[in-house]
């Protein structure tokens, strides 16, 4: 009887050890998610004698976009935030940085600064992002609304924007690059409206 009890305990120990080894192997084989950044652009030179200052606020993301995973629209009503393909940095910060760089290049006579550098009598640009995602038909969409306000907070202009770019190939790297291109189109649209409005005259 004593022998059977010892053997039973030994078998239990071996089984427990095997389970621990298997679990440890599975845990160590889990692949971390791939992380992506929007492509960077060279910074534009700051004008020595700017005609005006434009303060760019941090974009306000739709709630479903304020996540780590890159969002894909699977059909007309279904959205999915990827678990294995995530943003390396908050999407709002990436969009702000790329918009600021693009506006500095498109509006070379203006000094484009962040909200923390608020200047008296400067105009402010607010951005609300409704869409920034891949779509089931093979395009990357960026849409939302921009608002331009004067130094007193009065609304000078408000427009919607929409841009889409076809993916050159399948996969998340191609999606990230296409999303970046759509955002650049939106930035160019906003810059053209500001330029044509002569708000800094």
mmCIF file of C-alpha atoms in Angstrom:
data_model
loop_
_atom_site.group_PDB
_atom_site.id
_atom_site.type_symbol
_atom_site.label_atom_id
_atom_site.label_comp_id
_atom_site.label_asym_id
_atom_site.label_seq_id
_atom_site.Cartn_x
_atom_site.Cartn_y
_atom_site.Cartn_z
ATOM 1 C CA UNK A 1 0.000 0.000 0.000
ATOM 2 C CA UNK A 2 2.833 2.329 0.884
ATOM 3 C CA UNK A 3 4.476 1.628 -2.471
ATOM 4 C CA UNK A 4 1.304 2.512 -4.397
ATOM 5 C CA UNK A 5 0.929 5.736 -2.404
ATOM 6 C CA UNK A 6 4.507 6.749 -3.196
ATOM 7 C CA UNK A 7 4.049 5.921 -6.874
ATOM 8 C CA UNK A 8 0.813 7.911 -6.996
ATOM 9 C CA UNK A 9 2.525 10.949 -5.489
ATOM 10 C CA UNK A 10 5.427 10.590 -7.897
ATOM 11 C CA UNK A 11 3.076 10.396 -10.901
ATOM 12 C CA UNK A 12 1.179 13.476 -9.690
ATOM 13 C CA UNK A 13 4.461 15.321 -9.320
ATOM 14 C CA UNK A 14 5.520 14.379 -12.861
ATOM 15 C CA UNK A 15 2.147 15.434 -14.293
ATOM 16 C CA UNK A 16 2.277 18.754 -12.462
ATOM 17 C CA UNK A 17 5.833 19.326 -13.654
ATOM 18 C CA UNK A 18 4.832 18.541 -17.245
ATOM 19 C CA UNK A 19 1.890 20.953 -17.097
ATOM 20 C CA UNK A 20 4.136 23.724 -15.752
ATOM 21 C CA UNK A 21 6.682 23.143 -18.511
ATOM 22 C CA UNK A 22 3.973 23.243 -21.202
ATOM 23 C CA UNK A 23 2.437 26.436 -19.807
ATOM 24 C CA UNK A 24 5.846 28.074 -19.535
ATOM 25 C CA UNK A 25 6.676 27.128 -23.134
ATOM 26 C CA UNK A 26 3.362 28.540 -24.375
ATOM 27 C CA UNK A 27 3.857 31.781 -22.443
ATOM 28 C CA UNK A 28 7.384 32.257 -23.765
ATOM 29 C CA UNK A 29 6.264 31.626 -27.364
ATOM 30 C CA UNK A 30 3.649 34.425 -27.374
ATOM 31 C CA UNK A 31 4.639 36.958 -30.019
ATOM 32 C CA UNK A 32 4.400 40.602 -28.921
ATOM 33 C CA UNK A 33 2.192 42.821 -31.111
ATOM 34 C CA UNK A 34 3.744 44.713 -33.998
ATOM 35 C CA UNK A 35 3.783 48.472 -33.323
ATOM 36 C CA UNK A 36 3.537 51.174 -35.965
ATOM 37 C CA UNK A 37 4.235 54.881 -36.324
ATOM 38 C CA UNK A 38 3.014 57.194 -39.057
ATOM 39 C CA UNK A 39 5.935 57.936 -41.420
ATOM 40 C CA UNK A 40 7.942 60.968 -40.342
ATOM 41 C CA UNK A 41 8.485 64.043 -42.493
ATOM 42 C CA UNK A 42 11.396 66.504 -42.445
ATOM 43 C CA UNK A 43 10.632 69.511 -40.277
ATOM 44 C CA UNK A 44 10.008 72.795 -42.035
ATOM 45 C CA UNK A 45 12.188 75.763 -41.129
ATOM 46 C CA UNK A 46 10.608 78.353 -38.836
ATOM 47 C CA UNK A 47 10.041 81.721 -40.567
ATOM 48 C CA UNK A 48 12.353 84.409 -39.212
ATOM 49 C CA UNK A 49 9.612 87.052 -39.364
ATOM 50 C CA UNK A 50 6.308 85.180 -39.293
ATOM 51 C CA UNK A 51 3.163 86.924 -40.492
ATOM 52 C CA UNK A 52 1.165 85.183 -37.797
ATOM 53 C CA UNK A 53 0.958 82.289 -35.377
ATOM 54 C CA UNK A 54 -1.322 79.289 -35.679
ATOM 55 C CA UNK A 55 -1.872 77.246 -32.515
ATOM 56 C CA UNK A 56 -2.681 73.618 -33.259
ATOM 57 C CA UNK A 57 -4.655 71.784 -30.619
ATOM 58 C CA UNK A 58 -4.446 68.054 -29.973
ATOM 59 C CA UNK A 59 -6.944 66.279 -32.254
ATOM 60 C CA UNK A 60 -10.033 64.945 -30.514
ATOM 61 C CA UNK A 61 -10.533 61.319 -31.541
ATOM 62 C CA UNK A 62 -13.834 59.523 -31.840
ATOM 63 C CA UNK A 63 -14.044 57.149 -28.885
ATOM 64 C CA UNK A 64 -13.567 53.998 -30.964
ATOM 65 C CA UNK A 65 -10.308 55.397 -32.371
ATOM 66 C CA UNK A 66 -8.825 56.164 -28.951
ATOM 67 C CA UNK A 67 -7.361 52.657 -28.606
ATOM 68 C CA UNK A 68 -3.983 50.972 -29.051
ATOM 69 C CA UNK A 69 -5.034 48.742 -31.941
ATOM 70 C CA UNK A 70 -5.217 49.938 -35.542
ATOM 71 C CA UNK A 71 -8.884 50.040 -36.522
ATOM 72 C CA UNK A 72 -10.232 48.143 -39.515
ATOM 73 C CA UNK A 73 -13.792 48.494 -40.812
ATOM 74 C CA UNK A 74 -14.868 44.970 -41.774
ATOM 75 C CA UNK A 75 -18.176 45.868 -43.428
ATOM 76 C CA UNK A 76 -20.708 48.702 -43.380
ATOM 77 C CA UNK A 77 -21.323 48.379 -39.616
ATOM 78 C CA UNK A 78 -18.504 46.301 -38.055
ATOM 79 C CA UNK A 79 -15.265 47.750 -36.668
ATOM 80 C CA UNK A 80 -12.318 45.847 -35.250
ATOM 81 C CA UNK A 81 -9.287 47.140 -33.321
ATOM 82 C CA UNK A 82 -6.352 44.822 -34.034
ATOM 83 C CA UNK A 83 -4.636 43.087 -31.107
ATOM 84 C CA UNK A 84 -1.452 42.125 -32.958
ATOM 85 C CA UNK A 85 -1.058 45.443 -34.817
ATOM 86 C CA UNK A 86 -0.983 48.491 -32.559
ATOM 87 C CA UNK A 87 0.095 52.128 -32.568
ATOM 88 C CA UNK A 88 3.506 52.648 -30.965
ATOM 89 C CA UNK A 89 2.337 56.009 -29.595
ATOM 90 C CA UNK A 90 -1.025 57.613 -28.943
ATOM 91 C CA UNK A 91 -2.759 58.227 -32.272
ATOM 92 C CA UNK A 92 -3.756 61.775 -31.294
ATOM 93 C CA UNK A 93 -0.104 62.749 -30.730
ATOM 94 C CA UNK A 94 0.987 61.240 -34.027
ATOM 95 C CA UNK A 95 -1.769 63.035 -35.932
ATOM 96 C CA UNK A 96 -0.963 66.338 -34.239
ATOM 97 C CA UNK A 97 2.737 66.074 -34.999
ATOM 98 C CA UNK A 98 2.223 65.176 -38.655
ATOM 99 C CA UNK A 99 -0.431 67.903 -39.122
ATOM 100 C CA UNK A 100 1.860 70.500 -37.543
ATOM 101 C CA UNK A 101 4.724 69.515 -39.840
ATOM 102 C CA UNK A 102 2.508 69.577 -42.934
ATOM 103 C CA UNK A 103 0.944 72.951 -42.096
ATOM 104 C CA UNK A 104 4.395 74.433 -41.453
ATOM 105 C CA UNK A 105 5.433 73.344 -44.943
ATOM 106 C CA UNK A 106 2.184 74.393 -46.652
ATOM 107 C CA UNK A 107 1.981 77.761 -44.831
ATOM 108 C CA UNK A 108 5.661 78.832 -44.717
ATOM 109 C CA UNK A 109 4.926 82.385 -43.547
ATOM 110 C CA UNK A 110 3.188 81.160 -40.381
ATOM 111 C CA UNK A 111 4.585 79.859 -37.143
ATOM 112 C CA UNK A 112 2.646 76.688 -36.309
ATOM 113 C CA UNK A 113 2.929 75.796 -32.624
ATOM 114 C CA UNK A 114 1.384 73.430 -30.103
ATOM 115 C CA UNK A 115 -1.330 74.388 -27.634
ATOM 116 C CA UNK A 116 1.253 74.637 -24.841
ATOM 117 C CA UNK A 117 2.891 77.539 -26.746
ATOM 118 C CA UNK A 118 -0.255 79.652 -26.843
ATOM 119 C CA UNK A 119 0.393 83.215 -28.030
ATOM 120 C CA UNK A 120 -1.794 86.314 -27.597
ATOM 121 C CA UNK A 121 -3.861 87.148 -30.701
ATOM 122 C CA UNK A 122 -2.887 83.856 -32.348
ATOM 123 C CA UNK A 123 -5.412 81.867 -34.323
ATOM 124 C CA UNK A 124 -6.284 78.384 -33.062
ATOM 125 C CA UNK A 125 -7.027 75.287 -35.097
ATOM 126 C CA UNK A 126 -9.155 72.541 -33.562
ATOM 127 C CA UNK A 127 -9.532 69.087 -35.091
ATOM 128 C CA UNK A 128 -12.184 66.443 -34.472
ATOM 129 C CA UNK A 129 -11.444 63.051 -36.035
ATOM 130 C CA UNK A 130 -14.456 60.904 -36.940
ATOM 131 C CA UNK A 131 -12.684 58.264 -39.039
ATOM 132 C CA UNK A 132 -9.103 57.061 -39.286
ATOM 133 C CA UNK A 133 -9.256 53.442 -40.339
ATOM 134 C CA UNK A 134 -8.837 50.874 -43.048
ATOM 135 C CA UNK A 135 -11.971 49.847 -44.900
ATOM 136 C CA UNK A 136 -13.086 46.493 -46.295
ATOM 137 C CA UNK A 137 -12.963 47.768 -49.893
ATOM 138 C CA UNK A 138 -9.202 48.406 -49.715
ATOM 139 C CA UNK A 139 -8.975 52.099 -48.828
ATOM 140 C CA UNK A 140 -7.714 54.082 -45.834
ATOM 141 C CA UNK A 141 -10.103 56.811 -44.693
ATOM 142 C CA UNK A 142 -9.520 59.996 -42.696
ATOM 143 C CA UNK A 143 -12.440 62.315 -41.984
ATOM 144 C CA UNK A 144 -13.658 64.803 -39.441
ATOM 145 C CA UNK A 145 -14.083 68.517 -38.878
ATOM 146 C CA UNK A 146 -11.740 71.468 -38.382
ATOM 147 C CA UNK A 147 -12.487 74.787 -36.713
ATOM 148 C CA UNK A 148 -10.475 78.008 -36.855
ATOM 149 C CA UNK A 149 -10.850 80.476 -33.977
ATOM 150 C CA UNK A 150 -9.395 83.923 -33.339
ATOM 151 C CA UNK A 151 -7.557 85.023 -30.201
ATOM 152 C CA UNK A 152 -10.860 85.738 -28.437
ATOM 153 C CA UNK A 153 -12.163 82.258 -29.152
ATOM 154 C CA UNK A 154 -14.621 83.403 -31.824
ATOM 155 C CA UNK A 155 -15.283 80.982 -34.656
ATOM 156 C CA UNK A 156 -13.858 82.174 -37.987
ATOM 157 C CA UNK A 157 -14.337 79.036 -40.092
ATOM 158 C CA UNK A 158 -15.618 75.495 -39.733
ATOM 159 C CA UNK A 159 -15.464 72.801 -42.401
ATOM 160 C CA UNK A 160 -15.656 69.034 -42.718
ATOM 161 C CA UNK A 161 -12.862 67.097 -44.377
ATOM 162 C CA UNK A 162 -12.714 63.691 -46.009
ATOM 163 C CA UNK A 163 -9.855 61.871 -47.709
ATOM 164 C CA UNK A 164 -9.249 58.297 -48.776
ATOM 165 C CA UNK A 165 -6.275 56.456 -50.246
ATOM 166 C CA UNK A 166 -6.230 53.048 -51.902
ATOM 167 C CA UNK A 167 -3.863 50.519 -50.339
ATOM 168 C CA UNK A 168 -1.026 49.500 -52.650
ATOM 169 C CA UNK A 169 -1.003 45.984 -51.181
ATOM 170 C CA UNK A 170 -2.471 43.934 -48.359
ATOM 171 C CA UNK A 171 -1.173 44.152 -44.797
ATOM 172 C CA UNK A 172 -0.934 46.607 -41.935
ATOM 173 C CA UNK A 173 2.286 48.348 -43.075
ATOM 174 C CA UNK A 174 0.519 49.296 -46.327
ATOM 175 C CA UNK A 175 -2.532 50.389 -44.316
ATOM 176 C CA UNK A 176 -0.474 52.662 -42.055
ATOM 177 C CA UNK A 177 1.196 54.302 -45.074
ATOM 178 C CA UNK A 178 -2.172 54.790 -46.794
ATOM 179 C CA UNK A 179 -3.664 56.299 -43.631
ATOM 180 C CA UNK A 180 -0.725 58.695 -43.481
ATOM 181 C CA UNK A 181 -1.375 59.721 -47.097
ATOM 182 C CA UNK A 182 -5.054 60.343 -46.351
ATOM 183 C CA UNK A 183 -4.090 62.496 -43.359
ATOM 184 C CA UNK A 184 -1.707 64.493 -45.553
ATOM 185 C CA UNK A 185 -4.552 65.092 -48.017
ATOM 186 C CA UNK A 186 -6.707 66.369 -45.168
ATOM 187 C CA UNK A 187 -3.871 68.633 -43.997
ATOM 188 C CA UNK A 188 -3.448 70.058 -47.496
ATOM 189 C CA UNK A 189 -7.186 70.729 -47.733
ATOM 190 C CA UNK A 190 -7.126 72.578 -44.394
ATOM 191 C CA UNK A 191 -4.011 74.548 -45.379
ATOM 192 C CA UNK A 192 -5.634 75.636 -48.671
ATOM 193 C CA UNK A 193 -8.739 76.855 -46.850
ATOM 194 C CA UNK A 194 -6.662 78.832 -44.348
ATOM 195 C CA UNK A 195 -4.534 80.297 -47.139
ATOM 196 C CA UNK A 196 -7.538 81.347 -49.213
ATOM 197 C CA UNK A 197 -9.316 82.813 -46.197
ATOM 198 C CA UNK A 198 -6.603 85.461 -45.624
ATOM 199 C CA UNK A 199 -7.181 85.214 -41.887
ATOM 200 C CA UNK A 200 -3.717 86.554 -41.099
ATOM 201 C CA UNK A 201 -3.969 89.779 -43.123
#
